[in-house]
XYZ file of C-alpha atoms in Angstrom:
368
model
C 0.017 0.419 0.032
C 2.781 2.424 0.462
C 4.612 2.042 -3.161
C 1.180 2.486 -4.533
C 0.731 5.734 -2.511
C 4.302 6.974 -3.503
C 3.993 5.817 -6.908
C 0.065 8.280 -6.726
C 1.952 10.979 -5.300
C 4.553 10.712 -7.872
C 2.188 10.795 -11.059
C 0.516 14.384 -9.633
C 4.160 15.698 -9.195
C 5.278 14.791 -12.091
C 1.895 16.241 -13.324
C 2.651 19.737 -11.313
C 5.826 19.527 -12.380
C 6.821 18.114 -15.855
C 5.054 19.895 -19.051
C 6.719 22.806 -18.077
C 11.131 20.398 -17.968
C 10.290 18.464 -20.733
C 11.667 19.004 -23.580
C 13.452 16.036 -27.258
C 16.077 13.985 -26.696
C 17.886 11.287 -29.131
C 13.575 10.773 -29.557
C 12.462 10.555 -25.959
C 10.487 12.797 -23.548
C 13.453 14.478 -21.274
C 14.390 16.744 -19.116
C 15.002 20.226 -18.951
C 15.320 23.652 -17.116
C 12.324 25.896 -17.804
C 14.437 28.470 -18.850
C 16.804 26.469 -21.017
C 16.596 27.244 -24.902
C 15.678 24.062 -25.240
C 12.614 23.512 -23.337
C 9.037 23.546 -25.724
C 6.863 26.568 -26.170
C 3.364 26.332 -26.478
C 3.507 30.600 -27.417
C 5.520 29.584 -31.126
C 2.397 27.244 -31.852
C 0.275 30.842 -31.654
C -1.732 29.340 -28.305
C -3.476 31.327 -26.698
C -1.631 31.936 -22.714
C -2.840 30.435 -20.302
C -4.368 32.918 -18.623
C -6.145 33.901 -21.492
C -7.828 30.930 -21.900
C -11.715 31.162 -22.056
C -13.548 29.087 -19.466
C -17.308 29.339 -20.496
C -16.773 27.530 -23.899
C -16.002 24.545 -26.201
C -15.648 26.287 -29.278
C -16.210 30.137 -30.669
C -20.075 31.616 -30.858
C -19.747 35.109 -30.353
C -22.929 36.262 -31.067
C -23.024 34.279 -27.241
C -20.360 35.577 -26.100
C -20.595 39.679 -26.906
C -24.585 38.714 -24.788
C -23.596 37.923 -22.084
C -20.533 40.483 -21.371
C -24.232 43.081 -22.003
C -26.265 40.784 -19.521
C -24.168 40.930 -17.094
C -22.582 44.172 -17.261
C -26.762 45.906 -17.516
C -28.519 43.349 -15.872
C -30.706 43.418 -17.808
C -32.219 39.864 -19.467
C -33.701 41.418 -22.770
C -30.518 40.770 -24.420
C -30.571 37.349 -24.076
C -33.942 36.653 -24.916
C -33.266 37.915 -27.622
C -31.097 35.511 -28.915
C -32.817 32.160 -27.381
C -34.868 33.199 -29.767
C -33.483 33.287 -32.548
C -31.841 30.659 -32.494
C -33.266 27.654 -33.834
C -34.862 24.655 -31.674
C -32.960 21.973 -34.749
C -30.013 21.400 -32.908
C -27.676 21.590 -30.596
C -26.663 25.559 -30.245
C -29.506 25.874 -28.698
C -28.402 23.564 -25.951
C -25.550 25.163 -25.406
C -27.159 28.076 -25.337
C -28.929 27.412 -22.416
C -26.242 25.823 -20.905
C -23.909 28.976 -20.979
C -26.367 31.159 -19.780
C -27.852 28.779 -16.590
C -23.730 28.115 -15.554
C -23.053 32.166 -15.938
C -25.841 33.152 -13.546
C -25.317 30.390 -11.291
C -21.738 31.263 -11.313
C -22.678 34.646 -10.229
C -24.811 33.245 -8.099
C -22.345 31.945 -6.182
C -19.711 34.582 -5.561
C -22.444 37.687 -5.036
C -24.672 34.837 -2.256
C -27.985 36.843 -2.829
C -27.687 39.021 -5.639
C -26.072 37.987 -8.297
C -27.602 36.355 -11.470
C -30.809 38.633 -10.836
C -30.934 39.665 -13.995
C -32.554 35.328 -14.605
C -34.569 36.493 -11.485
C -35.861 39.621 -13.139
C -36.103 37.841 -16.959
C -38.296 35.884 -14.996
C -40.872 37.092 -13.125
C -41.481 40.235 -15.359
C -41.625 37.578 -19.436
C -42.762 34.295 -17.711
C -43.768 33.398 -20.265
C -40.631 33.527 -22.196
C -39.384 30.617 -23.585
C -36.445 30.888 -23.342
C -36.263 32.405 -20.027
C -38.235 28.671 -18.782
C -35.199 27.061 -20.351
C -32.344 28.530 -18.508
C -33.767 28.788 -15.352
C -34.568 24.940 -15.409
C -30.999 24.559 -16.464
C -30.120 27.118 -13.732
C -31.923 25.149 -11.291
C -30.285 21.899 -11.952
C -26.893 23.334 -12.135
C -27.549 24.836 -8.528
C -28.324 21.645 -7.164
C -24.452 20.381 -7.764
C -23.327 22.745 -7.108
C -24.550 24.035 -4.061
C -26.011 20.693 -2.619
C -24.177 17.385 -2.137
C -26.109 14.548 -4.380
C -28.733 12.391 -2.796
C -29.531 15.576 0.447
C -32.773 16.363 1.045
C -32.364 20.373 -0.429
C -30.308 18.367 -4.061
C -33.870 17.182 -4.831
C -36.000 19.393 -3.816
C -33.652 21.981 -6.531
C -33.538 19.137 -9.036
C -38.149 18.208 -8.269
C -38.349 22.166 -8.439
C -36.274 22.541 -12.017
C -37.944 18.924 -12.755
C -41.918 21.211 -12.662
C -40.142 23.828 -15.228
C -38.411 22.187 -17.218
C -42.572 20.935 -18.512
C -43.185 25.089 -18.318
C -41.031 25.151 -20.459
C -42.071 22.721 -22.659
C -45.521 23.520 -23.012
C -43.371 27.008 -23.932
C -41.598 25.979 -26.735
C -43.697 22.398 -27.675
C -40.857 20.789 -30.245
C -37.915 21.926 -28.669
C -35.711 18.970 -27.351
C -33.791 21.381 -24.600
C -36.661 21.414 -21.799
C -36.096 17.497 -22.538
C -32.453 17.474 -22.381
C -32.422 18.466 -19.191
C -34.825 16.082 -17.974
C -33.396 14.230 -18.471
C -30.178 15.189 -15.511
C -32.872 15.870 -13.155
C -33.170 11.992 -13.525
C -30.808 10.342 -13.251
C -30.139 13.157 -9.750
C -33.340 11.796 -9.072
C -32.064 8.071 -9.379
C -35.284 7.465 -11.827
C -35.928 3.230 -12.530
C -35.129 2.998 -16.080
C -37.994 2.223 -17.914
C -39.243 6.075 -16.033
C -35.599 6.604 -17.788
C -36.298 5.973 -21.164
C -39.539 7.414 -21.295
C -37.962 11.241 -20.585
C -35.745 9.330 -23.760
C -38.079 8.738 -25.584
C -39.407 12.326 -25.236
C -35.848 13.800 -26.673
C -34.658 11.403 -29.424
C -38.372 12.836 -31.081
C -37.511 15.695 -31.413
C -33.949 15.540 -31.743
C -32.616 12.168 -32.487
C -29.893 12.545 -33.791
C -28.657 14.905 -30.825
C -25.090 15.106 -29.593
C -26.138 17.461 -26.610
C -28.121 14.907 -25.200
C -27.002 11.444 -25.845
C -23.988 12.880 -24.010
C -26.198 13.111 -20.704
C -28.096 9.914 -21.177
C -24.739 8.192 -21.143
C -24.064 9.435 -17.712
C -27.490 7.983 -16.845
C -26.620 4.945 -17.620
C -22.968 4.942 -16.588
C -20.985 2.460 -13.853
C -21.622 5.920 -10.790
C -24.754 6.555 -11.463
C -27.579 4.100 -12.528
C -25.763 1.749 -14.994
C -22.916 -0.359 -16.144
C -19.899 0.030 -18.081
C -21.771 -2.837 -20.408
C -25.268 -0.722 -20.640
C -22.631 2.305 -21.052
C -20.666 0.994 -23.426
C -23.979 -0.338 -25.094
C -25.324 2.794 -25.326
C -23.024 4.656 -27.011
C -21.820 1.752 -30.121
C -25.510 1.085 -30.727
C -25.709 4.772 -31.204
C -23.159 4.653 -32.953
C -23.385 2.414 -35.447
C -26.340 4.906 -36.173
C -25.499 7.570 -36.708
C -25.397 9.019 -40.264
C -22.197 9.786 -41.832
C -21.319 13.246 -40.964
C -22.980 12.685 -37.126
C -20.198 13.033 -34.396
C -22.062 10.542 -32.218
C -19.970 7.374 -34.007
C -17.649 9.455 -31.548
C -19.765 8.517 -28.710
C -17.711 5.604 -27.977
C -15.120 7.538 -26.896
C -17.100 10.081 -23.552
C -18.152 6.104 -22.572
C -14.968 4.723 -22.169
C -13.518 8.181 -20.432
C -16.384 8.371 -17.822
C -14.768 4.334 -17.179
C -10.962 4.837 -16.023
C -9.530 4.420 -13.404
C -8.674 6.880 -11.436
C -5.667 5.317 -11.259
C -4.341 2.538 -14.132
C -2.504 0.055 -13.214
C -2.506 -1.372 -16.834
C 1.005 -0.532 -18.339
C -0.438 0.987 -21.919
C -3.618 1.292 -20.976
C -4.478 4.236 -23.384
C -3.069 1.879 -26.058
C -5.621 -1.343 -25.618
C -7.171 -2.364 -28.013
C -10.710 -0.733 -27.112
C -9.234 2.536 -26.005
C -6.981 2.713 -29.533
C -10.748 1.822 -31.413
C -12.712 3.951 -29.895
C -9.841 7.314 -30.101
C -10.531 5.738 -34.422
C -14.483 6.564 -33.742
C -13.657 9.552 -32.660
C -11.077 10.730 -35.469
C -13.630 9.812 -37.567
C -16.404 10.823 -36.431
C -14.405 14.996 -36.912
C -12.745 14.323 -40.234
C -16.421 13.788 -41.282
C -18.257 16.028 -39.799
C -19.490 20.193 -41.045
C -16.826 21.862 -39.911
C -19.253 24.169 -38.525
C -20.771 21.251 -36.264
C -20.964 22.880 -32.876
C -20.381 19.996 -31.133
C -17.398 19.495 -33.042
C -15.132 21.733 -30.599
C -17.003 18.683 -28.132
C -15.359 15.846 -29.433
C -11.532 17.155 -30.106
C -10.760 18.601 -26.439
C -11.599 14.720 -25.538
C -9.119 13.521 -28.029
C -6.458 15.897 -27.075
C -6.845 14.171 -23.129
C -6.842 10.527 -24.533
C -3.922 11.081 -27.790
C -1.682 12.927 -24.825
C -1.613 10.183 -22.906
C -1.731 7.710 -25.359
C 1.284 9.922 -27.005
C 0.536 10.231 -30.052
C 1.750 13.356 -30.707
C 0.770 14.902 -33.643
C -2.852 13.994 -34.098
C -2.849 15.539 -30.594
C -2.020 18.986 -31.733
C -3.565 18.736 -35.024
C -6.872 19.082 -32.985
C -4.709 21.966 -30.894
C -4.740 24.188 -32.874
C -8.334 24.070 -33.219
C -9.663 24.281 -29.763
C -7.045 26.764 -28.331
C -8.136 29.807 -26.552
C -11.689 28.292 -25.676
C -11.245 25.423 -22.344
C -14.562 24.743 -21.266
C -15.095 21.267 -22.254
C -14.791 18.329 -21.077
C -12.308 16.878 -19.474
C -11.079 19.977 -18.462
C -14.193 21.711 -16.809
C -13.624 18.352 -14.077
C -10.874 20.325 -12.788
C -11.397 23.187 -10.156
C -9.049 24.962 -12.635
C -9.775 24.011 -15.848
C -7.266 26.499 -17.828
C -4.229 24.955 -16.379
C -5.407 21.126 -16.345
C -5.454 22.345 -19.851
C -2.077 24.364 -20.563
C -0.617 20.456 -18.857
C -1.789 18.480 -21.792
C -1.248 20.914 -24.225
C 2.278 21.288 -22.993
C 3.017 17.758 -23.008
C 1.416 17.722 -26.347
C 4.122 20.646 -27.425
C 7.790 18.495 -25.903
C 7.074 15.329 -27.250
C 5.681 16.407 -30.976
C 8.691 18.475 -30.796
C 10.650 15.621 -29.879
C 9.965 13.587 -32.102
C 10.653 16.323 -34.644
C 7.639 18.546 -35.496
C 8.600 21.767 -35.248
C 5.918 24.446 -35.964
C 7.199 25.099 -38.873
C 5.510 21.271 -39.894
C 2.363 21.571 -37.939
C -0.469 22.973 -40.762
C -2.933 25.088 -39.352
């Protein structure tokens, strides 16, 4: 046991200092001083400095960021309502924008207890029939349940039960919109719905948006071992969705998310990230990325997860190809699972640069 704890501590230490001291020698990554001329420099690739990374979104959505800035500066909700009213129900963008507005209000409330997120309360009171406001309110309550309460407590259940009521209201205000039901998937997970009851909610989602990647990710959480399913059930859900996905759909990447959900906290299997199961899931995600529309709003989500896996499996060049397309925004799994998403992302980015250069790569050899 003492040896195991020593190895864990050593791994954590390397995770903190390693990215800043890695460089090449004979094709392998070796340690050098951080200020050495041989030290890998991510900024040479045009990457953003850690403090400039945007943790709010996985990828660019300038309209959303502009509106968020206005709403938070003025505490006036009308710009948010206008943006959502003009966002089609079909596709992924509406879901992402609802999540972003809810997350902004939740974070404001955490930082300013009692007063933060006042614009959302005003939105609901001044325009109670606005479908966008109801959808944001429901997602806000879900995020508050996880942010402010412990899973399974009375407070946790009370907040989620209130969220359930608001999702039903939002669904009535916007027939055909899958977003309220996608939020219900998170409520169902938190309240511990049985499989049959969960499937009833899921049926409402896929009736409205059968190829919705965000909805599938929300459902996948339910089927994972740590919630109400198992590795086998999560893998079955993910692989079935991937097999049925049309060409160009990012659902082909869903098995990689299933693998990620079940990666052990301490990997004791040598070359775990090069095993057939992991490699197959990565290749499926790479296929999905290459065949997807360049403007697919979920593309950044898949690229971020690929960076995590590709670095762990020492596929440096492929990791760099993903990094140059997502750098600047880090509001995605796996980085958001950390208390400091920007720092976590930077660690992996530095490792990718060091590994790439250790094998002969340079800014000149990396196409953008």
